[in-house]
Amino acid sequence: ILTAVSAAGGPDEAMFDFVERAIGELDRADAVSTANFHVCFLYQLGRLSGIEPDVSTYRDGYLLDMRDGLFRPTPPLLHSDWLDSRASGTAASLARMRFGNMHCWRFTQKERAETLDTLIRYYSIHFSTLRSLKTLEVLRRMMG
């Protein structure tokens, strides 16, 4: 039996419900609709985990400070964990992505890979135990 576990070590019903719903969405979708599934899943998982960037701070041309999860007009002075304005715009748009509309986002293969790299990097900044994950490397090998 699959169970989701919270950071405190107990069952996490919201996480379980999210994963169960996501698997159902993936199972029902066709191949074209699933191209962005992993992007949507990771972004929504970040929302559920409490690390979603604060998109209310986004303005056109702003940069995403990945440590603070805030959009700023200039790069942070004390670290280099930020996205340029193009990538920041993409990050802000992901807040609107849901399983039901994920097919509306049109990424090239390169853009999707960059977006996934950014999401994994964002996770590793907020969850230090993930810093050694080889997730994207493994996925790329599997996909050829």
mmCIF file of C-alpha atoms in Angstrom:
data_model
loop_
_atom_site.group_PDB
_atom_site.id
_atom_site.type_symbol
_atom_site.label_atom_id
_atom_site.label_comp_id
_atom_site.label_asym_id
_atom_site.label_seq_id
_atom_site.Cartn_x
_atom_site.Cartn_y
_atom_site.Cartn_z
ATOM 1 C CA ILE A 1 0.000 0.000 0.000
ATOM 2 C CA LEU A 2 1.310 3.395 -1.030
ATOM 3 C CA THR A 3 1.442 6.083 1.644
ATOM 4 C CA ALA A 4 2.798 9.584 1.535
ATOM 5 C CA VAL A 5 4.819 10.671 4.529
ATOM 6 C CA SER A 6 5.077 14.221 5.836
ATOM 7 C CA ALA A 7 8.342 15.873 6.810
ATOM 8 C CA ALA A 8 7.387 15.136 10.418
ATOM 9 C CA GLY A 9 7.267 11.419 9.588
ATOM 10 C CA GLY A 10 3.503 10.866 9.788
ATOM 11 C CA PRO A 11 1.021 10.150 7.008
ATOM 12 C CA ASP A 12 0.371 13.071 4.669
ATOM 13 C CA GLU A 13 -3.126 12.730 3.208
ATOM 14 C CA ALA A 14 -2.845 15.834 1.032
ATOM 15 C CA MET A 15 0.350 14.515 -0.550
ATOM 16 C CA PHE A 16 -1.172 11.083 -1.078
ATOM 17 C CA ASP A 17 -4.285 12.624 -2.674
ATOM 18 C CA PHE A 18 -2.120 14.768 -4.955
ATOM 19 C CA VAL A 19 -0.002 11.840 -6.147
ATOM 20 C CA GLU A 20 -3.077 9.645 -6.622
ATOM 21 C CA ARG A 21 -4.839 12.389 -8.630
ATOM 22 C CA ALA A 22 -1.699 13.012 -10.716
ATOM 23 C CA ILE A 23 -1.360 9.323 -11.576
ATOM 24 C CA GLY A 24 -5.020 9.259 -12.595
ATOM 25 C CA GLU A 25 -4.502 12.303 -14.829
ATOM 26 C CA LEU A 26 -1.467 10.683 -16.433
ATOM 27 C CA ASP A 27 -3.360 7.443 -16.983
ATOM 28 C CA ARG A 28 -6.262 9.247 -18.700
ATOM 29 C CA ALA A 29 -4.166 11.574 -20.880
ATOM 30 C CA ASP A 30 -2.979 10.898 -24.406
ATOM 31 C CA ALA A 31 0.679 11.119 -25.461
ATOM 32 C CA VAL A 32 0.439 14.722 -26.704
ATOM 33 C CA SER A 33 -1.182 15.896 -23.476
ATOM 34 C CA THR A 34 1.494 14.322 -21.301
ATOM 35 C CA ALA A 35 4.522 16.133 -22.763
ATOM 36 C CA ASN A 36 4.427 18.615 -19.879
ATOM 37 C CA PHE A 37 3.223 16.214 -17.193
ATOM 38 C CA HIS A 38 6.555 16.103 -15.350
ATOM 39 C CA VAL A 39 6.832 19.926 -15.409
ATOM 40 C CA CYS A 40 3.303 20.294 -14.058
ATOM 41 C CA PHE A 41 3.810 17.556 -11.463
ATOM 42 C CA LEU A 42 7.006 19.090 -10.097
ATOM 43 C CA TYR A 43 5.582 22.606 -9.956
ATOM 44 C CA GLN A 44 2.395 21.447 -8.218
ATOM 45 C CA LEU A 45 4.426 19.301 -5.825
ATOM 46 C CA GLY A 46 6.444 22.391 -4.923
ATOM 47 C CA ARG A 47 3.213 24.250 -4.217
ATOM 48 C CA LEU A 48 2.040 21.445 -1.948
ATOM 49 C CA SER A 49 5.458 21.344 -0.249
ATOM 50 C CA GLY A 50 5.322 25.059 0.506
ATOM 51 C CA ILE A 51 8.139 26.199 -1.778
ATOM 52 C CA GLU A 52 6.159 27.723 -4.646
ATOM 53 C CA PRO A 53 7.563 31.096 -5.740
ATOM 54 C CA ASP A 54 5.438 34.098 -4.744
ATOM 55 C CA VAL A 55 4.049 35.038 -8.155
ATOM 56 C CA SER A 56 2.318 38.078 -6.679
ATOM 57 C CA THR A 57 5.778 39.702 -6.736
ATOM 58 C CA TYR A 58 6.241 39.043 -10.479
ATOM 59 C CA ARG A 59 6.473 41.943 -12.912
ATOM 60 C CA ASP A 60 7.588 41.793 -16.530
ATOM 61 C CA GLY A 61 11.402 41.906 -16.625
ATOM 62 C CA TYR A 62 11.848 40.885 -12.965
ATOM 63 C CA LEU A 63 14.241 38.112 -11.898
ATOM 64 C CA LEU A 64 13.354 35.148 -9.705
ATOM 65 C CA ASP A 65 15.454 34.980 -6.543
ATOM 66 C CA MET A 66 15.364 31.215 -6.162
ATOM 67 C CA ARG A 67 16.431 31.247 -2.524
ATOM 68 C CA ASP A 68 13.687 33.603 -1.358
ATOM 69 C CA GLY A 69 11.099 32.540 -3.934
ATOM 70 C CA LEU A 70 10.461 36.189 -4.802
ATOM 71 C CA PHE A 71 10.659 38.118 -8.057
ATOM 72 C CA ARG A 72 12.950 41.153 -7.878
ATOM 73 C CA PRO A 73 13.908 43.978 -10.243
ATOM 74 C CA THR A 74 17.659 43.304 -9.780
ATOM 75 C CA PRO A 75 19.798 40.256 -8.987
ATOM 76 C CA PRO A 76 20.429 39.466 -5.309
ATOM 77 C CA LEU A 77 23.801 40.698 -4.100
ATOM 78 C CA LEU A 78 24.709 37.825 -1.785
ATOM 79 C CA HIS A 79 24.166 34.760 -3.996
ATOM 80 C CA SER A 80 23.860 33.621 -7.604
ATOM 81 C CA ASP A 81 20.690 31.528 -7.299
ATOM 82 C CA TRP A 82 18.469 33.601 -9.556
ATOM 83 C CA LEU A 83 16.933 33.338 -13.011
ATOM 84 C CA ASP A 84 17.204 35.801 -15.872
ATOM 85 C CA SER A 85 14.058 37.642 -16.928
ATOM 86 C CA ARG A 86 13.142 35.134 -19.678
ATOM 87 C CA ALA A 87 13.374 32.111 -17.385
ATOM 88 C CA SER A 88 11.645 34.081 -14.624
ATOM 89 C CA GLY A 89 8.715 34.763 -16.956
ATOM 90 C CA THR A 90 8.470 31.055 -17.675
ATOM 91 C CA ALA A 91 8.599 30.268 -13.948
ATOM 92 C CA ALA A 92 5.808 32.754 -13.248
ATOM 93 C CA SER A 93 3.641 31.272 -16.012
ATOM 94 C CA LEU A 94 3.948 27.791 -14.489
ATOM 95 C CA ALA A 95 1.815 28.959 -11.567
ATOM 96 C CA ARG A 96 -1.167 28.776 -13.956
ATOM 97 C CA MET A 97 -0.351 25.249 -15.171
ATOM 98 C CA ARG A 98 -2.685 22.487 -14.062
ATOM 99 C CA PHE A 99 -3.070 18.903 -15.265
ATOM 100 C CA GLY A 100 -6.167 19.953 -17.202
ATOM 101 C CA ASN A 101 -4.399 22.705 -19.149
ATOM 102 C CA MET A 102 -0.774 21.552 -19.256
ATOM 103 C CA HIS A 103 -1.149 20.803 -22.978
ATOM 104 C CA CYS A 104 -1.492 24.565 -23.605
ATOM 105 C CA TRP A 105 2.185 25.224 -22.780
ATOM 106 C CA ARG A 106 4.316 24.881 -25.885
ATOM 107 C CA PHE A 107 7.954 24.137 -25.147
ATOM 108 C CA THR A 108 10.679 22.999 -27.489
ATOM 109 C CA GLN A 109 12.567 19.968 -26.258
ATOM 110 C CA LYS A 110 15.407 22.281 -25.183
ATOM 111 C CA GLU A 111 13.058 24.663 -23.327
ATOM 112 C CA ARG A 112 11.376 21.766 -21.521
ATOM 113 C CA ALA A 113 14.773 20.370 -20.485
ATOM 114 C CA GLU A 114 15.862 23.812 -19.231
ATOM 115 C CA THR A 115 12.603 24.181 -17.300
ATOM 116 C CA LEU A 116 13.084 20.774 -15.693
ATOM 117 C CA ASP A 117 16.694 21.631 -14.826
ATOM 118 C CA THR A 118 15.457 24.826 -13.193
ATOM 119 C CA LEU A 119 12.742 23.027 -11.216
ATOM 120 C CA ILE A 120 15.219 20.436 -9.936
ATOM 121 C CA ARG A 121 17.672 23.202 -9.044
ATOM 122 C CA TYR A 122 14.905 25.077 -7.206
ATOM 123 C CA TYR A 123 14.044 21.922 -5.248
ATOM 124 C CA SER A 124 17.692 21.328 -4.372
ATOM 125 C CA ILE A 125 17.996 24.881 -3.031
ATOM 126 C CA HIS A 126 14.982 24.391 -0.763
ATOM 127 C CA PHE A 127 15.574 20.755 0.187
ATOM 128 C CA SER A 128 19.281 20.243 0.821
ATOM 129 C CA THR A 129 18.930 16.447 0.867
ATOM 130 C CA LEU A 130 18.090 16.558 -2.855
ATOM 131 C CA ARG A 131 21.358 18.132 -3.954
ATOM 132 C CA SER A 132 22.840 14.858 -5.150
ATOM 133 C CA LEU A 133 19.834 13.701 -7.196
ATOM 134 C CA LYS A 134 20.586 12.479 -10.699
ATOM 135 C CA THR A 135 16.922 12.643 -11.758
ATOM 136 C CA LEU A 136 17.325 14.494 -15.034
ATOM 137 C CA GLU A 137 20.411 12.544 -16.018
ATOM 138 C CA VAL A 138 18.503 9.279 -15.562
ATOM 139 C CA LEU A 139 15.430 10.578 -17.449
ATOM 140 C CA ARG A 140 17.558 11.759 -20.352
ATOM 141 C CA ARG A 141 19.259 8.381 -20.654
ATOM 142 C CA MET A 142 15.885 6.625 -20.606
ATOM 143 C CA MET A 143 14.460 8.885 -23.311
ATOM 144 C CA GLY A 144 17.394 8.341 -25.617
#
